[in-house]
């Protein structure tokens, strides 16, 4: 079904087919499919082709493909990851963009024209085992000229956590990166089986009104079978957060379903929206998601009238993106046959 789409060079279809071929161990076929797009400069095709070549230990081809394109940080990151541990460090280091290289031509219409190679070099150092140098590099770039770089702070916190640097996580500079340090420290404590300490750490921040800490605490509690406590944490957080708390409600419902309490989730959704107001379609979507997660696909399909209208709008759009979006929606509702029929109709219309 996908091959006619892939034959046109349309990336979503090429990506899907190449992924299936790779999953089935048919790497050579996936490489043949990806190479034409990669040769035209398609960065995601180049990235995926490099991954397949690395699986077959064709490191020379990986370097030849990605090395000349290392000014593109997406491809440079892939080059660093794929060549790690293969004795190519000096060669790769010479190919990487320097830190603070300045403006470059954007590789995509949405990308920034400022190259931030700090994270790339820090990862490169980490993979070489030069942990202290990586930490020093990121630490110097968490806050520069009064500007906090969240990406640097997050990477630094995760790096410290991966390498068990508990004391440094606890002493993380309070300049805007504390959120990441808190999450990394809690994860480290959990990995060390110090669950009560992790719960207390996140609980203190959640109790002070931090919704992100509440989210992390609820996930932690649920992972350890403490679903009731997790639900109460999220109830409190959702009630005290601002109007943009859908992400908390989705987790609360998922935990209730995992605990075998889908009806409680539905009741809570209705009560919440009755008291707080909000978008009716979002309420319907949440209810449908609970039903789907609890194995009631037919009920989920019948739940919101708004979905039917939305389906018709996608169908009338006449675009490929609309066709794919509708097919994905049908699959999520448990109607893969309808999704296939819909895509076949769309394909016939393209011929």
Short mmCIF file of C-alpha atoms in Angstrom, two decimals:
data_model
loop_
_atom_site.label_atom_id
_atom_site.label_comp_id
_atom_site.label_asym_id
_atom_site.label_seq_id
_atom_site.Cartn_x
_atom_site.Cartn_y
_atom_site.Cartn_z
CA UNK A 1 0.00 0.00 0.00
CA UNK A 2 2.81 2.42 0.84
CA UNK A 3 5.11 1.64 -2.08
CA UNK A 4 3.32 3.87 -4.65
CA UNK A 5 3.63 6.81 -2.27
CA UNK A 6 7.28 6.03 -1.55
CA UNK A 7 8.02 5.76 -5.26
CA UNK A 8 7.13 9.45 -5.65
CA UNK A 9 9.87 10.39 -3.18
CA UNK A 10 7.36 11.71 -0.66
CA UNK A 11 9.31 11.66 2.61
CA UNK A 12 6.62 10.43 5.06
CA UNK A 13 6.06 7.34 2.87
CA UNK A 14 9.77 6.77 2.26
CA UNK A 15 10.39 7.09 5.99
CA UNK A 16 7.63 4.61 6.85
CA UNK A 17 8.74 2.01 4.28
CA UNK A 18 12.43 2.33 5.17
CA UNK A 19 11.53 1.92 8.83
CA UNK A 20 9.59 -1.26 8.13
CA UNK A 21 12.37 -2.70 5.99
CA UNK A 22 14.93 -1.97 8.70
CA UNK A 23 12.68 -3.50 11.35
CA UNK A 24 12.46 -6.67 9.25
CA UNK A 25 16.23 -6.81 8.82
CA UNK A 26 16.10 -5.85 5.13
CA UNK A 27 18.75 -3.17 5.50
CA UNK A 28 20.08 -3.20 1.94
CA UNK A 29 16.60 -2.52 0.56
CA UNK A 30 16.13 0.32 3.03
CA UNK A 31 19.47 1.81 2.00
CA UNK A 32 18.53 1.65 -1.70
CA UNK A 33 15.25 3.40 -0.91
CA UNK A 34 16.83 6.18 1.15
CA UNK A 35 19.87 6.93 -0.98
CA UNK A 36 18.17 8.91 -3.80
CA UNK A 37 16.61 11.34 -1.33
CA UNK A 38 19.85 11.53 0.65
CA UNK A 39 21.73 12.40 -2.55
CA UNK A 40 19.37 15.33 -3.12
CA UNK A 41 20.33 16.76 0.30
CA UNK A 42 17.33 15.65 2.35
CA UNK A 43 18.75 15.84 5.86
CA UNK A 44 16.44 13.26 7.46
CA UNK A 45 17.11 10.78 4.68
CA UNK A 46 20.84 11.39 5.21
CA UNK A 47 20.46 10.83 8.94
CA UNK A 48 18.53 7.57 8.53
CA UNK A 49 20.85 6.33 5.81
CA UNK A 50 23.83 6.94 8.09
CA UNK A 51 22.18 4.93 10.86
CA UNK A 52 21.65 1.98 8.53
CA UNK A 53 25.22 2.15 7.26
CA UNK A 54 26.49 2.20 10.86
CA UNK A 55 24.45 -0.93 11.66
CA UNK A 56 26.42 -2.70 8.97
CA UNK A 57 29.73 -1.30 10.28
CA UNK A 58 30.30 0.86 7.21
CA UNK A 59 31.90 3.61 9.28
CA UNK A 60 33.91 4.99 6.38
CA UNK A 61 30.68 5.58 4.47
CA UNK A 62 29.08 7.18 7.54
CA UNK A 63 31.95 9.66 7.86
CA UNK A 64 31.95 10.33 4.11
CA UNK A 65 28.19 11.01 4.19
CA UNK A 66 27.93 13.11 7.35
CA UNK A 67 31.38 14.68 7.64
CA UNK A 68 30.95 17.25 4.85
CA UNK A 69 27.55 18.15 6.29
CA UNK A 70 28.63 18.53 9.92
CA UNK A 71 27.74 22.23 9.93
CA UNK A 72 24.17 20.97 10.20
CA UNK A 73 23.93 20.17 13.91
CA UNK A 74 21.34 17.44 13.35
CA UNK A 75 23.80 15.54 11.19
CA UNK A 76 26.79 16.46 13.34
CA UNK A 77 25.06 14.96 16.39
CA UNK A 78 24.42 11.79 14.41
CA UNK A 79 28.06 11.68 13.32
CA UNK A 80 29.21 11.93 16.95
CA UNK A 81 26.84 9.20 18.16
CA UNK A 82 27.47 6.74 15.33
CA UNK A 83 31.27 6.95 15.40
CA UNK A 84 31.70 6.85 19.18
CA UNK A 85 33.99 4.06 20.33
CA UNK A 86 35.30 3.28 16.84
CA UNK A 87 38.65 5.07 17.04
CA UNK A 88 37.58 7.98 14.86
CA UNK A 89 37.62 10.70 17.53
CA UNK A 90 40.42 12.83 16.09
CA UNK A 91 38.95 12.64 12.60
CA UNK A 92 35.46 13.54 13.80
CA UNK A 93 36.73 16.35 16.04
CA UNK A 94 38.24 18.05 12.99
CA UNK A 95 34.88 17.95 11.23
CA UNK A 96 32.71 19.43 13.98
CA UNK A 97 31.70 23.09 13.90
CA UNK A 98 33.52 25.24 16.42
CA UNK A 99 31.73 26.65 19.42
CA UNK A 100 30.35 30.12 18.62
CA UNK A 101 30.87 29.80 14.88
CA UNK A 102 28.38 32.60 14.34
CA UNK A 103 25.59 32.94 11.78
CA UNK A 104 25.24 30.35 9.05
CA UNK A 105 22.71 29.73 6.34
CA UNK A 106 19.63 27.98 7.78
CA UNK A 107 19.18 24.35 6.76
CA UNK A 108 15.41 24.53 7.09
CA UNK A 109 12.98 27.44 6.90
CA UNK A 110 12.14 26.99 10.58
CA UNK A 111 15.66 26.63 11.93
CA UNK A 112 17.75 29.24 13.70
CA UNK A 113 20.63 30.80 11.84
CA UNK A 114 22.78 30.75 14.97
CA UNK A 115 24.85 27.60 15.49
CA UNK A 116 24.92 26.49 19.12
CA UNK A 117 27.59 23.79 19.20
CA UNK A 118 28.01 23.69 22.99
CA UNK A 119 25.71 20.70 23.46
CA UNK A 120 27.32 18.87 20.55
CA UNK A 121 30.85 19.27 21.93
CA UNK A 122 29.75 18.34 25.44
CA UNK A 123 28.22 15.11 24.16
CA UNK A 124 31.36 14.41 22.13
CA UNK A 125 33.49 14.82 25.26
CA UNK A 126 31.17 12.60 27.29
CA UNK A 127 31.32 9.79 24.74
CA UNK A 128 35.12 9.92 24.94
CA UNK A 129 34.92 9.52 28.72
CA UNK A 130 36.07 13.09 29.34
CA UNK A 131 33.26 13.73 31.80
CA UNK A 132 34.85 16.54 33.81
CA UNK A 133 35.60 18.49 30.63
CA UNK A 134 32.02 18.04 29.43
CA UNK A 135 30.68 19.24 32.78
CA UNK A 136 33.00 22.25 32.74
CA UNK A 137 31.98 23.20 29.20
CA UNK A 138 28.25 23.05 29.94
CA UNK A 139 28.62 24.80 33.31
CA UNK A 140 30.28 27.78 31.61
CA UNK A 141 27.38 28.06 29.19
CA UNK A 142 24.32 27.59 31.41
CA UNK A 143 24.12 31.35 31.99
CA UNK A 144 25.91 33.69 29.57
CA UNK A 145 25.61 37.48 29.85
CA UNK A 146 22.57 37.08 32.07
CA UNK A 147 20.77 34.76 29.63
CA UNK A 148 19.92 31.25 30.83
CA UNK A 149 20.28 28.55 28.17
CA UNK A 150 17.73 25.93 29.13
CA UNK A 151 19.13 23.32 26.71
CA UNK A 152 22.55 23.59 28.33
CA UNK A 153 21.09 23.38 31.83
CA UNK A 154 19.04 20.32 30.95
CA UNK A 155 21.97 18.53 29.33
CA UNK A 156 24.23 19.34 32.26
CA UNK A 157 21.70 18.00 34.77
CA UNK A 158 21.21 14.78 32.81
CA UNK A 159 24.95 14.36 32.39
CA UNK A 160 25.49 14.69 36.14
CA UNK A 161 22.70 12.22 36.78
CA UNK A 162 24.02 9.64 34.29
CA UNK A 163 27.38 9.68 36.01
CA UNK A 164 26.11 9.61 39.59
CA UNK A 165 27.28 13.11 40.50
CA UNK A 166 24.77 13.56 43.29
CA UNK A 167 26.63 16.29 45.18
CA UNK A 168 26.93 18.42 42.05
CA UNK A 169 23.25 17.98 41.28
CA UNK A 170 22.36 19.15 44.78
CA UNK A 171 24.64 22.16 44.32
CA UNK A 172 23.29 22.98 40.86
CA UNK A 173 23.42 26.74 40.31
CA UNK A 174 20.11 28.46 41.03
CA UNK A 175 20.03 30.47 37.84
CA UNK A 176 17.11 28.90 36.03
CA UNK A 177 18.24 25.30 35.66
CA UNK A 178 17.05 24.02 39.04
CA UNK A 179 14.04 22.31 37.45
CA UNK A 180 16.30 20.02 35.43
CA UNK A 181 18.57 19.30 38.37
CA UNK A 182 15.58 18.33 40.49
CA UNK A 183 14.32 15.84 37.88
CA UNK A 184 17.79 14.37 37.30
CA UNK A 185 18.46 14.01 41.03
CA UNK A 186 15.11 12.29 41.60
CA UNK A 187 15.84 9.88 38.75
CA UNK A 188 19.28 9.14 40.18
CA UNK A 189 17.83 8.45 43.63
CA UNK A 190 15.24 6.12 42.10
CA UNK A 191 17.93 4.23 40.18
CA UNK A 192 19.83 3.83 43.45
CA UNK A 193 16.62 2.41 45.00
CA UNK A 194 16.37 5.35 47.39
CA UNK A 195 12.68 5.77 46.66
CA UNK A 196 11.62 7.54 49.88
CA UNK A 197 14.29 10.19 49.30
CA UNK A 198 13.15 10.71 45.70
CA UNK A 199 9.54 11.02 46.83
CA UNK A 200 10.45 13.51 49.56
CA UNK A 201 12.57 15.55 47.16
CA UNK A 202 9.83 15.90 44.56
CA UNK A 203 7.12 16.19 47.20
CA UNK A 204 8.72 19.24 48.74
CA UNK A 205 8.78 21.06 45.40
CA UNK A 206 5.29 19.86 44.43
CA UNK A 207 3.96 21.05 47.76
CA UNK A 208 5.37 24.50 47.02
CA UNK A 209 3.20 24.66 43.90
CA UNK A 210 5.58 23.34 41.25
CA UNK A 211 3.38 21.48 38.70
CA UNK A 212 6.38 19.92 36.94
CA UNK A 213 7.55 18.39 40.21
CA UNK A 214 4.00 17.15 40.82
CA UNK A 215 3.99 15.49 37.40
CA UNK A 216 7.33 13.79 38.08
CA UNK A 217 6.24 12.74 41.56
CA UNK A 218 3.03 11.20 40.24
CA UNK A 219 4.95 9.22 37.61
CA UNK A 220 7.38 8.02 40.28
CA UNK A 221 4.60 6.94 42.63
CA UNK A 222 2.72 5.16 39.85
CA UNK A 223 5.84 3.27 38.76
CA UNK A 224 6.03 1.86 42.27
CA UNK A 225 2.38 0.88 42.51
CA UNK A 226 1.27 3.84 44.62
CA UNK A 227 -1.52 4.87 42.26
CA UNK A 228 -3.79 6.39 44.90
CA UNK A 229 -1.09 8.76 46.09
CA UNK A 230 -0.21 9.66 42.50
CA UNK A 231 -3.83 10.55 41.76
CA UNK A 232 -4.07 12.79 44.82
CA UNK A 233 -0.87 14.61 43.86
CA UNK A 234 -2.25 15.31 40.40
CA UNK A 235 -5.71 16.30 41.68
CA UNK A 236 -4.12 18.96 43.85
CA UNK A 237 -1.80 20.16 41.08
CA UNK A 238 -4.61 20.40 38.51
CA UNK A 239 -6.84 22.33 40.89
CA UNK A 240 -4.14 24.85 41.79
CA UNK A 241 -2.47 25.23 38.37
CA UNK A 242 -3.51 27.78 35.80
CA UNK A 243 -5.93 26.95 33.01
CA UNK A 244 -3.22 25.28 30.93
CA UNK A 245 -3.10 22.02 32.90
CA UNK A 246 -4.31 19.50 30.33
CA UNK A 247 -0.97 17.68 30.56
CA UNK A 248 -1.63 17.00 34.26
CA UNK A 249 -5.15 15.76 33.59
CA UNK A 250 -4.00 13.39 30.84
CA UNK A 251 -1.51 11.77 33.23
CA UNK A 252 -4.10 11.57 36.02
CA UNK A 253 -6.52 9.76 33.70
CA UNK A 254 -3.85 7.40 32.43
CA UNK A 255 -2.91 6.44 36.00
CA UNK A 256 -6.54 5.86 36.92
CA UNK A 257 -6.98 3.61 33.89
CA UNK A 258 -3.79 1.69 34.79
CA UNK A 259 -5.21 1.24 38.28
CA UNK A 260 -8.40 -0.24 36.83
CA UNK A 261 -10.51 2.84 37.57
CA UNK A 262 -11.59 4.23 34.16
CA UNK A 263 -15.05 5.22 35.42
CA UNK A 264 -13.42 7.35 38.11
CA UNK A 265 -11.39 9.06 35.39
CA UNK A 266 -14.52 9.85 33.37
CA UNK A 267 -16.29 11.17 36.45
CA UNK A 268 -13.33 13.35 37.35
CA UNK A 269 -13.09 14.81 33.84
CA UNK A 270 -16.78 15.75 33.80
CA UNK A 271 -16.65 17.23 37.29
CA UNK A 272 -13.52 19.21 36.49
CA UNK A 273 -14.90 20.73 33.29
CA UNK A 274 -18.24 21.47 34.97
CA UNK A 275 -16.53 23.41 37.74
CA UNK A 276 -13.74 25.05 35.77
CA UNK A 277 -15.25 25.38 32.31
CA UNK A 278 -13.11 24.88 29.26
CA UNK A 279 -13.23 23.60 25.72
CA UNK A 280 -16.02 21.07 25.14
CA UNK A 281 -14.04 19.34 22.41
CA UNK A 282 -11.06 18.91 24.73
CA UNK A 283 -13.36 17.36 27.34
CA UNK A 284 -14.75 14.99 24.71
CA UNK A 285 -11.26 14.10 23.55
CA UNK A 286 -10.17 13.28 27.12
CA UNK A 287 -13.20 11.06 27.64
CA UNK A 288 -12.55 9.27 24.35
CA UNK A 289 -8.93 8.73 25.27
CA UNK A 290 -9.90 7.14 28.61
CA UNK A 291 -12.31 4.83 26.82
CA UNK A 292 -9.69 3.88 24.25
CA UNK A 293 -7.09 3.16 26.93
CA UNK A 294 -9.55 0.99 28.82
CA UNK A 295 -10.40 -1.10 25.75
CA UNK A 296 -13.71 0.54 24.88
CA UNK A 297 -12.86 1.61 21.33
CA UNK A 298 -16.47 1.55 20.14
CA UNK A 299 -17.53 3.88 22.95
CA UNK A 300 -14.59 6.15 22.22
CA UNK A 301 -15.64 6.40 18.59
CA UNK A 302 -19.22 7.33 19.48
CA UNK A 303 -18.27 9.77 22.23
CA UNK A 304 -17.76 13.22 20.65
CA UNK A 305 -19.91 14.59 17.86
CA UNK A 306 -17.15 17.10 17.22
CA UNK A 307 -14.88 14.35 15.92
CA UNK A 308 -17.28 13.54 13.09
CA UNK A 309 -17.28 17.15 11.97
CA UNK A 310 -13.52 17.25 12.18
CA UNK A 311 -13.28 14.08 10.09
CA UNK A 312 -15.40 15.64 7.37
CA UNK A 313 -13.23 18.75 7.38
CA UNK A 314 -10.12 16.61 6.92
CA UNK A 315 -11.82 14.65 4.15
CA UNK A 316 -12.88 17.80 2.33
CA UNK A 317 -9.42 19.34 2.62
CA UNK A 318 -8.25 17.27 -0.35
CA UNK A 319 -4.63 17.45 0.88
CA UNK A 320 -2.22 14.59 1.45
CA UNK A 321 -1.59 15.80 5.02
CA UNK A 322 -5.33 15.76 5.66
CA UNK A 323 -5.60 12.23 4.29
CA UNK A 324 -2.79 11.00 6.52
CA UNK A 325 -4.21 12.77 9.59
CA UNK A 326 -7.62 11.16 9.04
CA UNK A 327 -6.06 7.71 8.52
CA UNK A 328 -4.07 8.06 11.75
CA UNK A 329 -7.23 9.09 13.60
CA UNK A 330 -9.10 6.05 12.27
CA UNK A 331 -6.30 3.72 13.38
CA UNK A 332 -6.32 5.25 16.87
CA UNK A 333 -10.05 4.53 17.05
CA UNK A 334 -9.50 0.90 16.22
CA UNK A 335 -10.62 1.13 12.58
CA UNK A 336 -7.54 0.17 10.56
CA UNK A 337 -9.65 -1.25 7.70
CA UNK A 338 -11.33 2.12 7.21
CA UNK A 339 -7.93 3.81 7.31
CA UNK A 340 -6.61 1.52 4.56
CA UNK A 341 -9.72 2.05 2.42
CA UNK A 342 -9.45 5.80 2.89
CA UNK A 343 -5.78 5.86 1.81
CA UNK A 344 -6.53 3.67 -1.21
CA UNK A 345 -9.26 6.10 -2.27
CA UNK A 346 -6.81 8.96 -1.84
CA UNK A 347 -4.19 7.14 -3.91
CA UNK A 348 -6.71 6.53 -6.69
CA UNK A 349 -7.44 10.22 -6.71
CA UNK A 350 -3.75 11.02 -7.21
CA UNK A 351 -3.39 8.75 -10.23
#
